[in-house]
Structures are given as structure tokens and as C-alpha cells.
Amino acid sequence: MAKTRITNNIRRLRFEHGEMTQKALAEKVGVTRQTIVAIENGKYSPSLEAAFLIARVFNTPIDQVFAYEPDD
Amino acid sequence: MTYQEKSVIASLVTTFVIFSIYFVKISEYCAAGRFETADGLSLLGKMILLLIVGGIVVSIIAHILIAIIYAIVTGGGEIDSSMTDERDKQIELKSVTLSYYVFGAGFILSMIAMATGIQAVPVFNMIIISLACASVFEGLARLYFYRRGF
């Protein structure tokens, strides 16, 4: 399975923000629910703009939403 | 399975159907010697144009049917299923790029065949086969990227 090196805390942040649904987050960010699913499962790295929009939705710094974990 | 994945499968099915019909007709005409006449290439050109137009029409009908069926099954709940976002565009870009390589390889093989003296009609059909393979490969690539990520 193709996994990206970028991990995220989106699922935890959704639950901490009123149990926000994936669809609600997708609508706020301007992507499809399937894209949010793919991001949470590490199957897709969002664009810089989408990453910032997600961080803004949670009112959280972007480096607390996403983390980069190199292979080494 | 998401709407996009179902749409890709519908495209693969229509591609298979359209090209199957085309090659069945081509083989019938070949058996009847229709391409060995003076109008052989003209007939082939008409067949290819029919393939293109027919493919577009069948593809549109298939996608409309998929959208209607999906809307009925999901009760209209998946409103964003028809939306194309950044991930969809990236998957499309990667898949189309890969399909270009497949078609390019087939085209080069066709030209090698022509250079070795094979007649125009079989060479044109080799190019059409390359197109069919590229289309199928693009669909499979999209399914892979939607399922496994990238």
C-alpha cells in the first residue's frame, strides 16, 4: 500500500472539534469527502493550500496538524 | 466503492465494448476483402471516425446512467460525488501521463511494422490497438491510485 511520509492528526482534531464529520471538514476545505478519507489514511498528501485550510478549520498551527516523517 | 471508482469501471466497460465491436467489424471486413479494394483506406477511415463518435456517445450515456443509478442508490446523499478536487486532478494527470507512454510505445511498434513493409490497414489497426490498450491502462491506473493512494 502506498503511504506518504506526511502524517496527520486530522481524525483526532475532528473529534475534538464537536465530532466534526469528514464531510463537514471536506466542505469547509473545498475537497471531496473521499479526499479527506485518503488524507487521514495516509494515502494522499494534500496540497499546501489544502493543508493550510485544514489547519485553519481547526484553528491550529499547521505543524500540529501535519508532521513529516522521513524514511530514515 | 466511491463514485469515481464506479465511473472508472464504467469507462473500462464501455471501452471494452466499443473496441470489441470495432474489431469484430474490422475482422468481418478483412475476411470479405473489403480493405483490399481501392476504397479500402477510405472505409477504414470511416470505421475509425465511427469508433471515435460512437465511443463518445456510449461514454456519455454510460456516465449519465452511472450518475442516475448512484443518486438513486445513495438517496442523493453523496452530493459531492461529481465534484473534482485536487486529488482527482492529480490522479487524472498521473494516469493520463502513464497512458501516453503506453500509446507511444504502441505507436512506435506500429511504425516499426510499417517500416518493415506491413501494409497500411494492419498498421492503422495496430495504432487503434495501442489506443485501446492506453485507454484500458489509464482506467486501471486510476483505479490503482484511488484505491492504494500515491
mmCIF file with all atom_site columns, C-alpha atoms in Angstrom:
data_model
loop_
_atom_site.group_PDB
_atom_site.id
_atom_site.type_symbol
_atom_site.label_atom_id
_atom_site.label_alt_id
_atom_site.label_comp_id
_atom_site.label_asym_id
_atom_site.label_entity_id
_atom_site.label_seq_id
_atom_site.pdbx_PDB_ins_code
_atom_site.Cartn_x
_atom_site.Cartn_y
_atom_site.Cartn_z
_atom_site.occupancy
_atom_site.B_iso_or_equiv
_atom_site.pdbx_formal_charge
_atom_site.auth_seq_id
_atom_site.auth_comp_id
_atom_site.auth_asym_id
_atom_site.auth_atom_id
_atom_site.pdbx_PDB_model_num
ATOM 1   C CA . MET A 1 1   ? 0.000   0.000   0.000   1.00 0.00 ? 1   MET A CA 1
ATOM 2   C CA . ALA A 1 2   ? 1.340   3.454   -0.977  1.00 0.00 ? 2   ALA A CA 1
ATOM 3   C CA . LYS A 1 3   ? 1.784   5.564   2.148   1.00 0.00 ? 3   LYS A CA 1
ATOM 4   C CA . THR A 1 4   ? 3.000   9.141   2.264   1.00 0.00 ? 4   THR A CA 1
ATOM 5   C CA . ARG A 1 5   ? 5.709   10.373  4.645   1.00 0.00 ? 5   ARG A CA 1
ATOM 6   C CA . ILE A 1 6   ? 3.350   13.041  5.928   1.00 0.00 ? 6   ILE A CA 1
ATOM 7   C CA . THR A 1 7   ? 1.317   12.014  8.963   1.00 0.00 ? 7   THR A CA 1
ATOM 8   C CA . ASN A 1 8   ? -1.568  13.947  10.451  1.00 0.00 ? 8   ASN A CA 1
ATOM 9   C CA . ASN A 1 9   ? -3.843  14.297  13.444  1.00 0.00 ? 9   ASN A CA 1
ATOM 10  C CA . ILE A 1 10  ? -6.945  15.169  11.495  1.00 0.00 ? 10  ILE A CA 1
ATOM 11  C CA . ARG A 1 11  ? -9.111  12.385  12.879  1.00 0.00 ? 11  ARG A CA 1
ATOM 12  C CA . ARG A 1 12  ? -8.305  13.328  16.471  1.00 0.00 ? 12  ARG A CA 1
ATOM 13  C CA . LEU A 1 13  ? -8.830  17.021  15.745  1.00 0.00 ? 13  LEU A CA 1
ATOM 14  C CA . ARG A 1 14  ? -12.218 16.317  14.143  1.00 0.00 ? 14  ARG A CA 1
ATOM 15  C CA . PHE A 1 15  ? -13.394 14.515  17.247  1.00 0.00 ? 15  PHE A CA 1
ATOM 16  C CA . GLU A 1 16  ? -12.063 17.280  19.465  1.00 0.00 ? 16  GLU A CA 1
ATOM 17  C CA . HIS A 1 17  ? -13.982 19.873  17.456  1.00 0.00 ? 17  HIS A CA 1
ATOM 18  C CA . GLY A 1 18  ? -17.505 18.735  18.101  1.00 0.00 ? 18  GLY A CA 1
ATOM 19  C CA . GLU A 1 19  ? -17.101 15.372  16.410  1.00 0.00 ? 19  GLU A CA 1
ATOM 20  C CA . MET A 1 20  ? -16.914 17.049  13.053  1.00 0.00 ? 20  MET A CA 1
ATOM 21  C CA . THR A 1 21  ? -17.712 14.674  10.207  1.00 0.00 ? 21  THR A CA 1
ATOM 22  C CA . GLN A 1 22  ? -15.379 14.067  7.302   1.00 0.00 ? 22  GLN A CA 1
ATOM 23  C CA . LYS A 1 23  ? -17.995 15.544  5.003   1.00 0.00 ? 23  LYS A CA 1
ATOM 24  C CA . ALA A 1 24  ? -18.256 18.727  7.071   1.00 0.00 ? 24  ALA A CA 1
ATOM 25  C CA . LEU A 1 25  ? -14.474 19.128  7.029   1.00 0.00 ? 25  LEU A CA 1
ATOM 26  C CA . ALA A 1 26  ? -14.400 18.454  3.291   1.00 0.00 ? 26  ALA A CA 1
ATOM 27  C CA . GLU A 1 27  ? -16.978 21.151  2.637   1.00 0.00 ? 27  GLU A CA 1
ATOM 28  C CA . LYS A 1 28  ? -15.048 23.694  4.713   1.00 0.00 ? 28  LYS A CA 1
ATOM 29  C CA . VAL A 1 29  ? -11.798 22.888  2.890   1.00 0.00 ? 29  VAL A CA 1
ATOM 30  C CA . GLY A 1 30  ? -13.323 22.598  -0.593  1.00 0.00 ? 30  GLY A CA 1
ATOM 31  C CA . VAL A 1 31  ? -12.421 18.991  -1.326  1.00 0.00 ? 31  VAL A CA 1
ATOM 32  C CA . THR A 1 32  ? -14.414 15.762  -1.521  1.00 0.00 ? 32  THR A CA 1
ATOM 33  C CA . ARG A 1 33  ? -15.073 13.538  1.480   1.00 0.00 ? 33  ARG A CA 1
ATOM 34  C CA . GLN A 1 34  ? -13.035 10.801  -0.238  1.00 0.00 ? 34  GLN A CA 1
ATOM 35  C CA . THR A 1 35  ? -10.021 13.125  -0.275  1.00 0.00 ? 35  THR A CA 1
ATOM 36  C CA . ILE A 1 36  ? -10.335 13.718  3.462   1.00 0.00 ? 36  ILE A CA 1
ATOM 37  C CA . VAL A 1 37  ? -10.556 9.929   3.945   1.00 0.00 ? 37  VAL A CA 1
ATOM 38  C CA . ALA A 1 38  ? -7.434  9.454   1.830   1.00 0.00 ? 38  ALA A CA 1
ATOM 39  C CA . ILE A 1 39  ? -5.549  12.149  3.784   1.00 0.00 ? 39  ILE A CA 1
ATOM 40  C CA . GLU A 1 40  ? -6.493  10.629  7.166   1.00 0.00 ? 40  GLU A CA 1
ATOM 41  C CA . ASN A 1 41  ? -5.415  7.175   5.990   1.00 0.00 ? 41  ASN A CA 1
ATOM 42  C CA . GLY A 1 42  ? -2.080  8.466   4.720   1.00 0.00 ? 42  GLY A CA 1
ATOM 43  C CA . LYS A 1 43  ? -2.873  7.624   1.111   1.00 0.00 ? 43  LYS A CA 1
ATOM 44  C CA . TYR A 1 44  ? -2.678  11.203  -0.110  1.00 0.00 ? 44  TYR A CA 1
ATOM 45  C CA . SER A 1 45  ? -0.619  14.270  0.764   1.00 0.00 ? 45  SER A CA 1
ATOM 46  C CA . PRO A 1 46  ? -2.750  17.409  0.438   1.00 0.00 ? 46  PRO A CA 1
ATOM 47  C CA . SER A 1 47  ? -1.543  20.476  -1.393  1.00 0.00 ? 47  SER A CA 1
ATOM 48  C CA . LEU A 1 48  ? -0.040  23.297  0.654   1.00 0.00 ? 48  LEU A CA 1
ATOM 49  C CA . GLU A 1 49  ? -3.216  25.322  0.274   1.00 0.00 ? 49  GLU A CA 1
ATOM 50  C CA . ALA A 1 50  ? -5.446  22.466  1.394   1.00 0.00 ? 50  ALA A CA 1
ATOM 51  C CA . ALA A 1 51  ? -3.153  21.768  4.344   1.00 0.00 ? 51  ALA A CA 1
ATOM 52  C CA . PHE A 1 52  ? -3.347  25.391  5.476   1.00 0.00 ? 52  PHE A CA 1
ATOM 53  C CA . LEU A 1 53  ? -7.139  25.392  5.042   1.00 0.00 ? 53  LEU A CA 1
ATOM 54  C CA . ILE A 1 54  ? -7.441  22.261  7.182   1.00 0.00 ? 54  ILE A CA 1
ATOM 55  C CA . ALA A 1 55  ? -5.263  23.839  9.879   1.00 0.00 ? 55  ALA A CA 1
ATOM 56  C CA . ARG A 1 56  ? -7.367  27.000  9.747   1.00 0.00 ? 56  ARG A CA 1
ATOM 57  C CA . VAL A 1 57  ? -10.596 24.986  10.185  1.00 0.00 ? 57  VAL A CA 1
ATOM 58  C CA . PHE A 1 58  ? -9.202  23.587  13.441  1.00 0.00 ? 58  PHE A CA 1
ATOM 59  C CA . ASN A 1 59  ? -7.653  26.930  14.417  1.00 0.00 ? 59  ASN A CA 1
ATOM 60  C CA . THR A 1 60  ? -4.418  25.019  14.949  1.00 0.00 ? 60  THR A CA 1
ATOM 61  C CA . PRO A 1 61  ? -0.882  25.663  13.658  1.00 0.00 ? 61  PRO A CA 1
ATOM 62  C CA . ILE A 1 62  ? -0.186  23.586  10.595  1.00 0.00 ? 62  ILE A CA 1
ATOM 63  C CA . ASP A 1 63  ? 2.773   21.794  12.194  1.00 0.00 ? 63  ASP A CA 1
ATOM 64  C CA . GLN A 1 64  ? 0.410   20.487  14.850  1.00 0.00 ? 64  GLN A CA 1
ATOM 65  C CA . VAL A 1 65  ? -1.891  19.082  12.196  1.00 0.00 ? 65  VAL A CA 1
ATOM 66  C CA . PHE A 1 66  ? 0.733   17.578  9.880   1.00 0.00 ? 66  PHE A CA 1
ATOM 67  C CA . ALA A 1 67  ? 4.157   16.074  10.514  1.00 0.00 ? 67  ALA A CA 1
ATOM 68  C CA . TYR A 1 68  ? 6.873   14.901  8.143   1.00 0.00 ? 68  TYR A CA 1
ATOM 69  C CA . GLU A 1 69  ? 8.466   11.548  8.900   1.00 0.00 ? 69  GLU A CA 1
ATOM 70  C CA . PRO A 1 70  ? 11.336  10.682  6.548   1.00 0.00 ? 70  PRO A CA 1
ATOM 71  C CA . ASP A 1 71  ? 12.144  7.035   5.806   1.00 0.00 ? 71  ASP A CA 1
ATOM 72  C CA . ASP A 1 72  ? 15.411  7.066   7.746   1.00 0.00 ? 72  ASP A CA 1
ATOM 73  C CA . MET B 2 1   ? -16.531 1.804   -3.791  1.00 0.00 ? 1   MET B CA 1
ATOM 74  C CA . THR B 2 2   ? -16.628 5.537   -4.492  1.00 0.00 ? 2   THR B CA 1
ATOM 75  C CA . TYR B 2 3   ? -18.437 7.275   -7.329  1.00 0.00 ? 3   TYR B CA 1
ATOM 76  C CA . GLN B 2 4   ? -15.133 7.985   -9.068  1.00 0.00 ? 4   GLN B CA 1
ATOM 77  C CA . GLU B 2 5   ? -14.144 4.305   -8.947  1.00 0.00 ? 5   GLU B CA 1
ATOM 78  C CA . LYS B 2 6   ? -17.530 3.236   -10.324 1.00 0.00 ? 6   LYS B CA 1
ATOM 79  C CA . SER B 2 7   ? -17.167 5.837   -13.070 1.00 0.00 ? 7   SER B CA 1
ATOM 80  C CA . VAL B 2 8   ? -13.742 4.440   -13.992 1.00 0.00 ? 8   VAL B CA 1
ATOM 81  C CA . ILE B 2 9   ? -15.119 0.901   -14.153 1.00 0.00 ? 9   ILE B CA 1
ATOM 82  C CA . ALA B 2 10  ? -17.962 2.139   -16.370 1.00 0.00 ? 10  ALA B CA 1
ATOM 83  C CA . SER B 2 11  ? -15.375 3.728   -18.664 1.00 0.00 ? 11  SER B CA 1
ATOM 84  C CA . LEU B 2 12  ? -13.393 0.485   -18.805 1.00 0.00 ? 12  LEU B CA 1
ATOM 85  C CA . VAL B 2 13  ? -16.521 -1.485  -19.690 1.00 0.00 ? 13  VAL B CA 1
ATOM 86  C CA . THR B 2 14  ? -17.556 0.962   -22.419 1.00 0.00 ? 14  THR B CA 1
ATOM 87  C CA . THR B 2 15  ? -14.005 0.973   -23.810 1.00 0.00 ? 15  THR B CA 1
ATOM 88  C CA . PHE B 2 16  ? -14.039 -2.808  -23.976 1.00 0.00 ? 16  PHE B CA 1
ATOM 89  C CA . VAL B 2 17  ? -17.471 -2.870  -25.640 1.00 0.00 ? 17  VAL B CA 1
ATOM 90  C CA . ILE B 2 18  ? -16.713 -0.163  -28.207 1.00 0.00 ? 18  ILE B CA 1
ATOM 91  C CA . PHE B 2 19  ? -13.357 -1.568  -29.256 1.00 0.00 ? 19  PHE B CA 1
ATOM 92  C CA . SER B 2 20  ? -14.736 -5.117  -29.347 1.00 0.00 ? 20  SER B CA 1
ATOM 93  C CA . ILE B 2 21  ? -17.483 -4.040  -31.744 1.00 0.00 ? 21  ILE B CA 1
ATOM 94  C CA . TYR B 2 22  ? -14.905 -2.174  -33.848 1.00 0.00 ? 22  TYR B CA 1
ATOM 95  C CA . PHE B 2 23  ? -12.517 -5.106  -34.146 1.00 0.00 ? 23  PHE B CA 1
ATOM 96  C CA . VAL B 2 24  ? -15.339 -7.574  -34.858 1.00 0.00 ? 24  VAL B CA 1
ATOM 97  C CA . LYS B 2 25  ? -16.478 -5.379  -37.752 1.00 0.00 ? 25  LYS B CA 1
ATOM 98  C CA . ILE B 2 26  ? -12.892 -4.920  -38.949 1.00 0.00 ? 26  ILE B CA 1
ATOM 99  C CA . SER B 2 27  ? -12.305 -8.670  -38.954 1.00 0.00 ? 27  SER B CA 1
ATOM 100 C CA . GLU B 2 28  ? -15.543 -9.201  -40.900 1.00 0.00 ? 28  GLU B CA 1
ATOM 101 C CA . TYR B 2 29  ? -14.480 -6.650  -43.489 1.00 0.00 ? 29  TYR B CA 1
ATOM 102 C CA . CYS B 2 30  ? -10.996 -8.174  -43.674 1.00 0.00 ? 30  CYS B CA 1
ATOM 103 C CA . ALA B 2 31  ? -12.460 -11.624 -44.236 1.00 0.00 ? 31  ALA B CA 1
ATOM 104 C CA . ALA B 2 32  ? -14.622 -10.171 -47.019 1.00 0.00 ? 32  ALA B CA 1
ATOM 105 C CA . GLY B 2 33  ? -11.587 -8.484  -48.578 1.00 0.00 ? 33  GLY B CA 1
ATOM 106 C CA . ARG B 2 34  ? -13.149 -5.030  -48.275 1.00 0.00 ? 34  ARG B CA 1
ATOM 107 C CA . PHE B 2 35  ? -9.819  -3.378  -47.410 1.00 0.00 ? 35  PHE B CA 1
ATOM 108 C CA . GLU B 2 36  ? -8.083  -4.728  -50.486 1.00 0.00 ? 36  GLU B CA 1
ATOM 109 C CA . THR B 2 37  ? -10.112 -2.559  -52.833 1.00 0.00 ? 37  THR B CA 1
ATOM 110 C CA . ALA B 2 38  ? -9.244  0.957   -53.961 1.00 0.00 ? 38  ALA B CA 1
ATOM 111 C CA . ASP B 2 39  ? -11.584 2.354   -51.282 1.00 0.00 ? 39  ASP B CA 1
ATOM 112 C CA . GLY B 2 40  ? -10.077 0.209   -48.549 1.00 0.00 ? 40  GLY B CA 1
ATOM 113 C CA . LEU B 2 41  ? -8.346  3.034   -46.713 1.00 0.00 ? 41  LEU B CA 1
ATOM 114 C CA . SER B 2 42  ? -11.397 5.266   -47.062 1.00 0.00 ? 42  SER B CA 1
ATOM 115 C CA . LEU B 2 43  ? -13.523 2.539   -45.470 1.00 0.00 ? 43  LEU B CA 1
ATOM 116 C CA . LEU B 2 44  ? -11.005 2.196   -42.650 1.00 0.00 ? 44  LEU B CA 1
ATOM 117 C CA . GLY B 2 45  ? -11.086 5.958   -42.084 1.00 0.00 ? 45  GLY B CA 1
ATOM 118 C CA . LYS B 2 46  ? -14.881 5.868   -41.825 1.00 0.00 ? 46  LYS B CA 1
ATOM 119 C CA . MET B 2 47  ? -14.707 2.974   -39.375 1.00 0.00 ? 47  MET B CA 1
ATOM 120 C CA . ILE B 2 48  ? -12.244 4.880   -37.178 1.00 0.00 ? 48  ILE B CA 1
ATOM 121 C CA . LEU B 2 49  ? -14.415 8.009   -37.219 1.00 0.00 ? 49  LEU B CA 1
ATOM 122 C CA . LEU B 2 50  ? -17.417 5.868   -36.245 1.00 0.00 ? 50  LEU B CA 1
ATOM 123 C CA . LEU B 2 51  ? -15.319 4.403   -33.439 1.00 0.00 ? 51  LEU B CA 1
ATOM 124 C CA . ILE B 2 52  ? -14.499 7.867   -32.119 1.00 0.00 ? 52  ILE B CA 1
ATOM 125 C CA . VAL B 2 53  ? -18.054 9.220   -32.341 1.00 0.00 ? 53  VAL B CA 1
ATOM 126 C CA . GLY B 2 54  ? -19.600 6.004   -31.053 1.00 0.00 ? 54  GLY B CA 1
ATOM 127 C CA . GLY B 2 55  ? -17.134 5.897   -28.196 1.00 0.00 ? 55  GLY B CA 1
ATOM 128 C CA . ILE B 2 56  ? -18.003 9.427   -27.134 1.00 0.00 ? 56  ILE B CA 1
ATOM 129 C CA . VAL B 2 57  ? -21.765 8.792   -27.304 1.00 0.00 ? 57  VAL B CA 1
ATOM 130 C CA . VAL B 2 58  ? -21.593 5.493   -25.412 1.00 0.00 ? 58  VAL B CA 1
ATOM 131 C CA . SER B 2 59  ? -19.290 7.029   -22.811 1.00 0.00 ? 59  SER B CA 1
ATOM 132 C CA . ILE B 2 60  ? -21.669 9.940   -22.199 1.00 0.00 ? 60  ILE B CA 1
ATOM 133 C CA . ILE B 2 61  ? -24.660 7.603   -21.895 1.00 0.00 ? 61  ILE B CA 1
ATOM 134 C CA . ALA B 2 62  ? -22.752 5.305   -19.531 1.00 0.00 ? 62  ALA B CA 1
ATOM 135 C CA . HIS B 2 63  ? -21.711 8.179   -17.249 1.00 0.00 ? 63  HIS B CA 1
ATOM 136 C CA . ILE B 2 64  ? -25.249 9.563   -17.164 1.00 0.00 ? 64  ILE B CA 1
ATOM 137 C CA . LEU B 2 65  ? -26.586 6.138   -16.219 1.00 0.00 ? 65  LEU B CA 1
ATOM 138 C CA . ILE B 2 66  ? -23.921 5.719   -13.532 1.00 0.00 ? 66  ILE B CA 1
ATOM 139 C CA . ALA B 2 67  ? -24.792 9.128   -12.067 1.00 0.00 ? 67  ALA B CA 1
ATOM 140 C CA . ILE B 2 68  ? -28.525 8.326   -12.045 1.00 0.00 ? 68  ILE B CA 1
ATOM 141 C CA . ILE B 2 69  ? -28.034 4.886   -10.510 1.00 0.00 ? 69  ILE B CA 1
ATOM 142 C CA . TYR B 2 70  ? -25.600 6.244   -7.909  1.00 0.00 ? 70  TYR B CA 1
ATOM 143 C CA . ALA B 2 71  ? -28.022 9.024   -6.989  1.00 0.00 ? 71  ALA B CA 1
ATOM 144 C CA . ILE B 2 72  ? -30.843 6.508   -6.562  1.00 0.00 ? 72  ILE B CA 1
ATOM 145 C CA . VAL B 2 73  ? -28.740 4.095   -4.512  1.00 0.00 ? 73  VAL B CA 1
ATOM 146 C CA . THR B 2 74  ? -27.285 6.761   -2.208  1.00 0.00 ? 74  THR B CA 1
ATOM 147 C CA . GLY B 2 75  ? -30.569 8.636   -1.988  1.00 0.00 ? 75  GLY B CA 1
ATOM 148 C CA . GLY B 2 76  ? -28.901 11.726  -3.370  1.00 0.00 ? 76  GLY B CA 1
ATOM 149 C CA . GLY B 2 77  ? -26.775 11.945  -0.205  1.00 0.00 ? 77  GLY B CA 1
ATOM 150 C CA . GLU B 2 78  ? -23.346 11.948  -1.878  1.00 0.00 ? 78  GLU B CA 1
ATOM 151 C CA . ILE B 2 79  ? -23.762 15.372  -3.449  1.00 0.00 ? 79  ILE B CA 1
ATOM 152 C CA . ASP B 2 80  ? -20.033 15.936  -3.757  1.00 0.00 ? 80  ASP B CA 1
ATOM 153 C CA . SER B 2 81  ? -19.566 12.726  -5.754  1.00 0.00 ? 81  SER B CA 1
ATOM 154 C CA . SER B 2 82  ? -19.461 14.622  -9.019  1.00 0.00 ? 82  SER B CA 1
ATOM 155 C CA . MET B 2 83  ? -17.062 17.272  -7.703  1.00 0.00 ? 83  MET B CA 1
ATOM 156 C CA . THR B 2 84  ? -13.488 17.151  -8.992  1.00 0.00 ? 84  THR B CA 1
ATOM 157 C CA . ASP B 2 85  ? -10.931 18.273  -6.444  1.00 0.00 ? 85  ASP B CA 1
ATOM 158 C CA . GLU B 2 86  ? -7.126  18.438  -6.342  1.00 0.00 ? 86  GLU B CA 1
ATOM 159 C CA . ARG B 2 87  ? -6.726  14.718  -5.659  1.00 0.00 ? 87  ARG B CA 1
ATOM 160 C CA . ASP B 2 88  ? -8.950  13.795  -8.622  1.00 0.00 ? 88  ASP B CA 1
ATOM 161 C CA . LYS B 2 89  ? -6.945  16.103  -10.879 1.00 0.00 ? 89  LYS B CA 1
ATOM 162 C CA . GLN B 2 90  ? -3.629  14.646  -9.696  1.00 0.00 ? 90  GLN B CA 1
ATOM 163 C CA . ILE B 2 91  ? -4.852  11.095  -10.253 1.00 0.00 ? 91  ILE B CA 1
ATOM 164 C CA . GLU B 2 92  ? -6.111  12.047  -13.709 1.00 0.00 ? 92  GLU B CA 1
ATOM 165 C CA . LEU B 2 93  ? -2.786  13.694  -14.560 1.00 0.00 ? 93  LEU B CA 1
ATOM 166 C CA . LYS B 2 94  ? -0.717  10.705  -13.423 1.00 0.00 ? 94  LYS B CA 1
ATOM 167 C CA . SER B 2 95  ? -2.996  8.204   -15.181 1.00 0.00 ? 95  SER B CA 1
ATOM 168 C CA . VAL B 2 96  ? -3.085  10.114  -18.463 1.00 0.00 ? 96  VAL B CA 1
ATOM 169 C CA . THR B 2 97  ? 0.700   10.520  -18.403 1.00 0.00 ? 97  THR B CA 1
ATOM 170 C CA . LEU B 2 98  ? 1.147   6.778   -17.975 1.00 0.00 ? 98  LEU B CA 1
ATOM 171 C CA . SER B 2 99  ? -1.345  6.096   -20.776 1.00 0.00 ? 99  SER B CA 1
ATOM 172 C CA . TYR B 2 100 ? 0.662   8.354   -23.078 1.00 0.00 ? 100 TYR B CA 1
ATOM 173 C CA . TYR B 2 101 ? 3.691   6.114   -22.526 1.00 0.00 ? 101 TYR B CA 1
ATOM 174 C CA . VAL B 2 102 ? 1.631   3.035   -23.425 1.00 0.00 ? 102 VAL B CA 1
ATOM 175 C CA . PHE B 2 103 ? 0.240   4.634   -26.565 1.00 0.00 ? 103 PHE B CA 1
ATOM 176 C CA . GLY B 2 104 ? 3.680   5.959   -27.504 1.00 0.00 ? 104 GLY B CA 1
ATOM 177 C CA . ALA B 2 105 ? 5.196   2.504   -27.252 1.00 0.00 ? 105 ALA B CA 1
ATOM 178 C CA . GLY B 2 106 ? 2.407   1.041   -29.374 1.00 0.00 ? 106 GLY B CA 1
ATOM 179 C CA . PHE B 2 107 ? 2.758   3.799   -31.935 1.00 0.00 ? 107 PHE B CA 1
ATOM 180 C CA . ILE B 2 108 ? 6.490   3.197   -32.257 1.00 0.00 ? 108 ILE B CA 1
ATOM 181 C CA . LEU B 2 109 ? 5.886   -0.531  -32.706 1.00 0.00 ? 109 LEU B CA 1
ATOM 182 C CA . SER B 2 110 ? 3.346   0.330   -35.420 1.00 0.00 ? 110 SER B CA 1
ATOM 183 C CA . MET B 2 111 ? 5.884   2.468   -37.213 1.00 0.00 ? 111 MET B CA 1
ATOM 184 C CA . ILE B 2 112 ? 8.462   -0.304  -36.971 1.00 0.00 ? 112 ILE B CA 1
ATOM 185 C CA . ALA B 2 113 ? 5.878   -2.625  -38.514 1.00 0.00 ? 113 ALA B CA 1
ATOM 186 C CA . MET B 2 114 ? 5.251   -0.154  -41.327 1.00 0.00 ? 114 MET B CA 1
ATOM 187 C CA . ALA B 2 115 ? 8.982   0.280   -41.886 1.00 0.00 ? 115 ALA B CA 1
ATOM 188 C CA . THR B 2 116 ? 9.336   -3.482  -42.267 1.00 0.00 ? 116 THR B CA 1
ATOM 189 C CA . GLY B 2 117 ? 6.770   -3.448  -45.069 1.00 0.00 ? 117 GLY B CA 1
ATOM 190 C CA . ILE B 2 118 ? 3.478   -4.275  -43.350 1.00 0.00 ? 118 ILE B CA 1
ATOM 191 C CA . GLN B 2 119 ? 0.506   -2.738  -45.175 1.00 0.00 ? 119 GLN B CA 1
ATOM 192 C CA . ALA B 2 120 ? -1.296  0.416   -44.080 1.00 0.00 ? 120 ALA B CA 1
ATOM 193 C CA . VAL B 2 121 ? -4.546  -1.202  -42.859 1.00 0.00 ? 121 VAL B CA 1
ATOM 194 C CA . PRO B 2 122 ? -2.893  -3.526  -40.314 1.00 0.00 ? 122 PRO B CA 1
ATOM 195 C CA . VAL B 2 123 ? -0.630  -0.676  -39.181 1.00 0.00 ? 123 VAL B CA 1
ATOM 196 C CA . PHE B 2 124 ? -3.618  1.611   -38.595 1.00 0.00 ? 124 PHE B CA 1
ATOM 197 C CA . ASN B 2 125 ? -5.264  -1.157  -36.616 1.00 0.00 ? 125 ASN B CA 1
ATOM 198 C CA . MET B 2 126 ? -2.092  -1.589  -34.571 1.00 0.00 ? 126 MET B CA 1
ATOM 199 C CA . ILE B 2 127 ? -2.348  2.102   -33.723 1.00 0.00 ? 127 ILE B CA 1
ATOM 200 C CA . ILE B 2 128 ? -6.000  1.628   -32.731 1.00 0.00 ? 128 ILE B CA 1
ATOM 201 C CA . ILE B 2 129 ? -4.994  -1.344  -30.553 1.00 0.00 ? 129 ILE B CA 1
ATOM 202 C CA . SER B 2 130 ? -2.385  0.915   -28.904 1.00 0.00 ? 130 SER B CA 1
ATOM 203 C CA . LEU B 2 131 ? -5.118  3.457   -28.236 1.00 0.00 ? 131 LEU B CA 1
ATOM 204 C CA . ALA B 2 132 ? -7.346  0.784   -26.709 1.00 0.00 ? 132 ALA B CA 1
ATOM 205 C CA . CYS B 2 133 ? -4.518  -0.526  -24.520 1.00 0.00 ? 133 CYS B CA 1
ATOM 206 C CA . ALA B 2 134 ? -3.650  3.015   -23.415 1.00 0.00 ? 134 ALA B CA 1
ATOM 207 C CA . SER B 2 135 ? -7.285  3.691   -22.525 1.00 0.00 ? 135 SER B CA 1
ATOM 208 C CA . VAL B 2 136 ? -7.549  0.496   -20.503 1.00 0.00 ? 136 VAL B CA 1
ATOM 209 C CA . PHE B 2 137 ? -4.224  1.191   -18.794 1.00 0.00 ? 137 PHE B CA 1
ATOM 210 C CA . GLU B 2 138 ? -5.373  4.693   -17.861 1.00 0.00 ? 138 GLU B CA 1
ATOM 211 C CA . GLY B 2 139 ? -8.528  3.289   -16.266 1.00 0.00 ? 139 GLY B CA 1
ATOM 212 C CA . LEU B 2 140 ? -6.597  0.654   -14.340 1.00 0.00 ? 140 LEU B CA 1
ATOM 213 C CA . ALA B 2 141 ? -4.066  3.255   -13.218 1.00 0.00 ? 141 ALA B CA 1
ATOM 214 C CA . ARG B 2 142 ? -6.868  5.499   -11.928 1.00 0.00 ? 142 ARG B CA 1
ATOM 215 C CA . LEU B 2 143 ? -8.380  2.601   -10.001 1.00 0.00 ? 143 LEU B CA 1
ATOM 216 C CA . TYR B 2 144 ? -4.981  1.781   -8.509  1.00 0.00 ? 144 TYR B CA 1
ATOM 217 C CA . PHE B 2 145 ? -4.341  5.384   -7.423  1.00 0.00 ? 145 PHE B CA 1
ATOM 218 C CA . TYR B 2 146 ? -7.858  5.757   -5.974  1.00 0.00 ? 146 TYR B CA 1
ATOM 219 C CA . ARG B 2 147 ? -7.542  2.502   -4.049  1.00 0.00 ? 147 ARG B CA 1
ATOM 220 C CA . ARG B 2 148 ? -3.892  2.475   -2.964  1.00 0.00 ? 148 ARG B CA 1
ATOM 221 C CA . GLY B 2 149 ? -3.052  6.180   -2.943  1.00 0.00 ? 149 GLY B CA 1
ATOM 222 C CA . PHE B 2 150 ? 0.180   7.747   -4.141  1.00 0.00 ? 150 PHE B CA 1
#
